[in-house]
Amino acid sequence: MSRHDAGKPEQPAREAWLGEQGSRPRRRRVVLADSTKKTGKALRTIIELEEQTSVGEKLVRDLIRQQLKSAFGLAFAVLIGMCLLPITFYMVPSIGDLQILGIPIPWLVLGLAPFPILYGVGWVFRRQAERHEKDFVNMVDR
């Protein structure tokens, strides 16, 4: 017996004292089924977005491009629509003679019509932007 074993009980005495609970169970390796297949790509994409790698920058750039395309498309539609109103009143002067409650129709249309139209276009743009963001999140989570 060496001096390092001085404080330890002898092996047979130790086994008798601990009983069968003292024996170590065999180690088992536990692996979750398919956990990497579901989250591996999504986790990698999220990391690329957070670390602003070239792939992450491209994904964000594509999202911004989609939203800009929607914004410019709706702005172009509003611009054309609003520019056509005065042109219509100029080309058809008989519309300018009509009145409602003593107010000429062109004044009502040009003064009041743009507000609900612009509100509606804003609502449509918000829905499109949310759809683009939802599609982006779904793409990242795949």
PDB file of C-alpha atoms in Angstrom:
ATOM      1  CA  MET A   1       0.000   0.000   0.000  1.00  0.00           C
ATOM      2  CA  SER A   2       1.411   3.359  -0.989  1.00  0.00           C
ATOM      3  CA  ARG A   3       1.169   6.535   0.968  1.00  0.00           C
ATOM      4  CA  HIS A   4      -1.415   7.902  -1.548  1.00  0.00           C
ATOM      5  CA  ASP A   5      -3.817   5.107  -0.727  1.00  0.00           C
ATOM      6  CA  ALA A   6      -3.642   5.773   3.007  1.00  0.00           C
ATOM      7  CA  GLY A   7      -6.961   7.645   3.297  1.00  0.00           C
ATOM      8  CA  LYS A   8      -8.948   5.388   1.009  1.00  0.00           C
ATOM      9  CA  PRO A   9     -10.843   2.355   2.231  1.00  0.00           C
ATOM     10  CA  GLU A  10      -9.743  -0.937   0.869  1.00  0.00           C
ATOM     11  CA  GLN A  11     -11.590  -2.120  -2.244  1.00  0.00           C
ATOM     12  CA  PRO A  12     -13.507  -5.093  -0.707  1.00  0.00           C
ATOM     13  CA  ALA A  13     -14.597  -2.999   2.270  1.00  0.00           C
ATOM     14  CA  ARG A  14     -15.725  -0.164   0.014  1.00  0.00           C
ATOM     15  CA  GLU A  15     -17.847  -2.463  -2.184  1.00  0.00           C
ATOM     16  CA  ALA A  16     -19.464  -4.013   0.861  1.00  0.00           C
ATOM     17  CA  TRP A  17     -20.275  -0.591   2.313  1.00  0.00           C
ATOM     18  CA  LEU A  18     -21.715   0.834  -0.957  1.00  0.00           C
ATOM     19  CA  GLY A  19     -23.476  -2.319  -2.031  1.00  0.00           C
ATOM     20  CA  GLU A  20     -24.511  -2.668  -5.614  1.00  0.00           C
ATOM     21  CA  GLN A  21     -25.391   1.040  -5.947  1.00  0.00           C
ATOM     22  CA  GLY A  22     -21.728   1.866  -5.877  1.00  0.00           C
ATOM     23  CA  SER A  23     -21.020   0.321  -9.231  1.00  0.00           C
ATOM     24  CA  ARG A  24     -21.019   2.840 -12.045  1.00  0.00           C
ATOM     25  CA  PRO A  25     -23.637   2.473 -14.769  1.00  0.00           C
ATOM     26  CA  ARG A  26     -22.407   2.280 -18.323  1.00  0.00           C
ATOM     27  CA  ARG A  27     -22.415   5.549 -20.181  1.00  0.00           C
ATOM     28  CA  ARG A  28     -24.928   5.830 -22.972  1.00  0.00           C
ATOM     29  CA  ARG A  29     -24.916   8.319 -25.785  1.00  0.00           C
ATOM     30  CA  VAL A  30     -28.270  10.053 -26.284  1.00  0.00           C
ATOM     31  CA  VAL A  31     -28.984  11.572 -29.685  1.00  0.00           C
ATOM     32  CA  LEU A  32     -32.140  13.483 -30.510  1.00  0.00           C
ATOM     33  CA  ALA A  33     -33.797  12.195 -33.657  1.00  0.00           C
ATOM     34  CA  ASP A  34     -33.733  14.512 -36.683  1.00  0.00           C
ATOM     35  CA  SER A  35     -33.048  17.619 -34.613  1.00  0.00           C
ATOM     36  CA  THR A  36     -30.300  18.845 -36.938  1.00  0.00           C
ATOM     37  CA  LYS A  37     -32.368  18.320 -40.070  1.00  0.00           C
ATOM     38  CA  LYS A  38     -35.139  20.664 -38.941  1.00  0.00           C
ATOM     39  CA  THR A  39     -33.143  23.482 -37.389  1.00  0.00           C
ATOM     40  CA  GLY A  40     -29.751  23.153 -39.052  1.00  0.00           C
ATOM     41  CA  LYS A  41     -30.476  25.308 -42.097  1.00  0.00           C
ATOM     42  CA  ALA A  42     -32.646  27.792 -40.177  1.00  0.00           C
ATOM     43  CA  LEU A  43     -30.026  28.158 -37.479  1.00  0.00           C
ATOM     44  CA  ARG A  44     -27.311  28.641 -40.071  1.00  0.00           C
ATOM     45  CA  THR A  45     -29.402  31.283 -41.875  1.00  0.00           C
ATOM     46  CA  ILE A  46     -30.142  33.120 -38.624  1.00  0.00           C
ATOM     47  CA  ILE A  47     -26.445  33.114 -37.760  1.00  0.00           C
ATOM     48  CA  GLU A  48     -25.621  34.477 -41.223  1.00  0.00           C
ATOM     49  CA  LEU A  49     -28.154  37.266 -40.709  1.00  0.00           C
ATOM     50  CA  GLU A  50     -26.826  38.143 -37.249  1.00  0.00           C
ATOM     51  CA  GLU A  51     -23.188  38.070 -38.314  1.00  0.00           C
ATOM     52  CA  GLN A  52     -23.995  40.038 -41.492  1.00  0.00           C
ATOM     53  CA  THR A  53     -22.225  37.668 -43.827  1.00  0.00           C
ATOM     54  CA  SER A  54     -22.539  38.062 -47.591  1.00  0.00           C
ATOM     55  CA  VAL A  55     -25.442  35.594 -47.667  1.00  0.00           C
ATOM     56  CA  GLY A  56     -27.227  37.433 -44.846  1.00  0.00           C
ATOM     57  CA  GLU A  57     -26.687  40.758 -46.584  1.00  0.00           C
ATOM     58  CA  LYS A  58     -28.151  39.340 -49.802  1.00  0.00           C
ATOM     59  CA  LEU A  59     -31.235  38.046 -47.976  1.00  0.00           C
ATOM     60  CA  VAL A  60     -31.840  41.425 -46.350  1.00  0.00           C
ATOM     61  CA  ARG A  61     -31.145  43.217 -49.638  1.00  0.00           C
ATOM     62  CA  ASP A  62     -33.749  41.042 -51.365  1.00  0.00           C
ATOM     63  CA  LEU A  63     -36.314  41.877 -48.674  1.00  0.00           C
ATOM     64  CA  ILE A  64     -35.629  45.590 -49.050  1.00  0.00           C
ATOM     65  CA  ARG A  65     -35.802  45.283 -52.838  1.00  0.00           C
ATOM     66  CA  GLN A  66     -39.227  43.617 -52.620  1.00  0.00           C
ATOM     67  CA  GLN A  67     -40.538  46.330 -50.319  1.00  0.00           C
ATOM     68  CA  LEU A  68     -39.139  49.099 -52.522  1.00  0.00           C
ATOM     69  CA  LYS A  69     -40.717  47.492 -55.572  1.00  0.00           C
ATOM     70  CA  SER A  70     -44.095  47.480 -53.822  1.00  0.00           C
ATOM     71  CA  ALA A  71     -43.669  51.074 -52.648  1.00  0.00           C
ATOM     72  CA  PHE A  72     -42.664  52.404 -56.064  1.00  0.00           C
ATOM     73  CA  GLY A  73     -45.438  50.469 -57.804  1.00  0.00           C
ATOM     74  CA  LEU A  74     -48.098  51.888 -55.507  1.00  0.00           C
ATOM     75  CA  ALA A  75     -46.576  55.384 -55.669  1.00  0.00           C
ATOM     76  CA  PHE A  76     -46.605  55.235 -59.468  1.00  0.00           C
ATOM     77  CA  ALA A  77     -50.279  54.167 -59.441  1.00  0.00           C
ATOM     78  CA  VAL A  78     -51.192  57.043 -57.102  1.00  0.00           C
ATOM     79  CA  LEU A  79     -49.205  59.528 -59.176  1.00  0.00           C
ATOM     80  CA  ILE A  80     -50.889  58.458 -62.413  1.00  0.00           C
ATOM     81  CA  GLY A  81     -54.315  58.465 -60.770  1.00  0.00           C
ATOM     82  CA  MET A  82     -53.876  61.899 -59.215  1.00  0.00           C
ATOM     83  CA  CYS A  83     -52.450  63.404 -62.399  1.00  0.00           C
ATOM     84  CA  LEU A  84     -55.318  62.063 -64.489  1.00  0.00           C
ATOM     85  CA  LEU A  85     -57.935  63.913 -62.424  1.00  0.00           C
ATOM     86  CA  PRO A  86     -56.920  67.476 -63.387  1.00  0.00           C
ATOM     87  CA  ILE A  87     -56.248  66.362 -66.958  1.00  0.00           C
ATOM     88  CA  THR A  88     -59.756  64.891 -67.121  1.00  0.00           C
ATOM     89  CA  PHE A  89     -61.294  68.111 -65.819  1.00  0.00           C
ATOM     90  CA  TYR A  90     -59.306  70.097 -68.358  1.00  0.00           C
ATOM     91  CA  MET A  91     -60.207  67.832 -71.287  1.00  0.00           C
ATOM     92  CA  VAL A  92     -63.914  67.632 -70.357  1.00  0.00           C
ATOM     93  CA  PRO A  93     -64.861  71.146 -69.203  1.00  0.00           C
ATOM     94  CA  SER A  94     -68.533  70.241 -68.828  1.00  0.00           C
ATOM     95  CA  ILE A  95     -67.639  68.322 -65.621  1.00  0.00           C
ATOM     96  CA  GLY A  96     -66.439  71.614 -64.138  1.00  0.00           C
ATOM     97  CA  ASP A  97     -69.941  73.072 -64.496  1.00  0.00           C
ATOM     98  CA  LEU A  98     -71.536  70.465 -62.232  1.00  0.00           C
ATOM     99  CA  GLN A  99     -72.065  71.403 -58.602  1.00  0.00           C
ATOM    100  CA  ILE A 100     -73.045  69.643 -55.377  1.00  0.00           C
ATOM    101  CA  LEU A 101     -74.370  71.924 -52.610  1.00  0.00           C
ATOM    102  CA  GLY A 102     -72.990  74.895 -54.517  1.00  0.00           C
ATOM    103  CA  ILE A 103     -69.446  73.490 -54.648  1.00  0.00           C
ATOM    104  CA  PRO A 104     -68.010  72.589 -58.062  1.00  0.00           C
ATOM    105  CA  ILE A 105     -67.312  68.857 -58.584  1.00  0.00           C
ATOM    106  CA  PRO A 106     -63.604  69.400 -59.471  1.00  0.00           C
ATOM    107  CA  TRP A 107     -63.035  71.106 -56.121  1.00  0.00           C
ATOM    108  CA  LEU A 108     -64.696  68.248 -54.249  1.00  0.00           C
ATOM    109  CA  VAL A 109     -62.864  65.548 -56.177  1.00  0.00           C
ATOM    110  CA  LEU A 110     -59.450  67.222 -55.963  1.00  0.00           C
ATOM    111  CA  GLY A 111     -59.932  68.384 -52.357  1.00  0.00           C
ATOM    112  CA  LEU A 112     -61.555  65.342 -50.760  1.00  0.00           C
ATOM    113  CA  ALA A 113     -60.969  62.281 -52.940  1.00  0.00           C
ATOM    114  CA  PRO A 114     -57.189  62.020 -52.433  1.00  0.00           C
ATOM    115  CA  PHE A 115     -57.439  61.428 -48.687  1.00  0.00           C
ATOM    116  CA  PRO A 116     -59.398  58.150 -48.704  1.00  0.00           C
ATOM    117  CA  ILE A 117     -57.423  57.021 -51.754  1.00  0.00           C
ATOM    118  CA  LEU A 118     -54.093  57.684 -50.028  1.00  0.00           C
ATOM    119  CA  TYR A 119     -55.338  55.994 -46.863  1.00  0.00           C
ATOM    120  CA  GLY A 120     -56.315  52.920 -48.888  1.00  0.00           C
ATOM    121  CA  VAL A 121     -52.958  52.839 -50.683  1.00  0.00           C
ATOM    122  CA  GLY A 122     -51.176  53.080 -47.318  1.00  0.00           C
ATOM    123  CA  TRP A 123     -53.250  50.193 -46.000  1.00  0.00           C
ATOM    124  CA  VAL A 124     -52.431  48.079 -49.077  1.00  0.00           C
ATOM    125  CA  PHE A 125     -48.715  48.883 -48.760  1.00  0.00           C
ATOM    126  CA  ARG A 126     -48.702  47.925 -45.083  1.00  0.00           C
ATOM    127  CA  ARG A 127     -50.301  44.570 -45.897  1.00  0.00           C
ATOM    128  CA  GLN A 128     -47.806  43.932 -48.700  1.00  0.00           C
ATOM    129  CA  ALA A 129     -44.868  44.845 -46.452  1.00  0.00           C
ATOM    130  CA  GLU A 130     -46.120  42.506 -43.724  1.00  0.00           C
ATOM    131  CA  ARG A 131     -46.554  39.730 -46.299  1.00  0.00           C
ATOM    132  CA  HIS A 132     -42.989  40.257 -47.564  1.00  0.00           C
ATOM    133  CA  GLU A 133     -41.651  40.131 -44.001  1.00  0.00           C
ATOM    134  CA  LYS A 134     -43.690  37.006 -43.238  1.00  0.00           C
ATOM    135  CA  ASP A 135     -42.362  35.333 -46.376  1.00  0.00           C
ATOM    136  CA  PHE A 136     -38.820  36.330 -45.343  1.00  0.00           C
ATOM    137  CA  VAL A 137     -39.253  34.853 -41.858  1.00  0.00           C
ATOM    138  CA  ASN A 138     -40.751  31.662 -43.301  1.00  0.00           C
ATOM    139  CA  MET A 139     -37.828  31.373 -45.699  1.00  0.00           C
ATOM    140  CA  VAL A 140     -35.331  31.815 -42.852  1.00  0.00           C
ATOM    141  CA  ASP A 141     -37.132  29.273 -40.659  1.00  0.00           C
ATOM    142  CA  ARG A 142     -37.085  26.555 -43.333  1.00  0.00           C
TER     143      ARG A 142
END
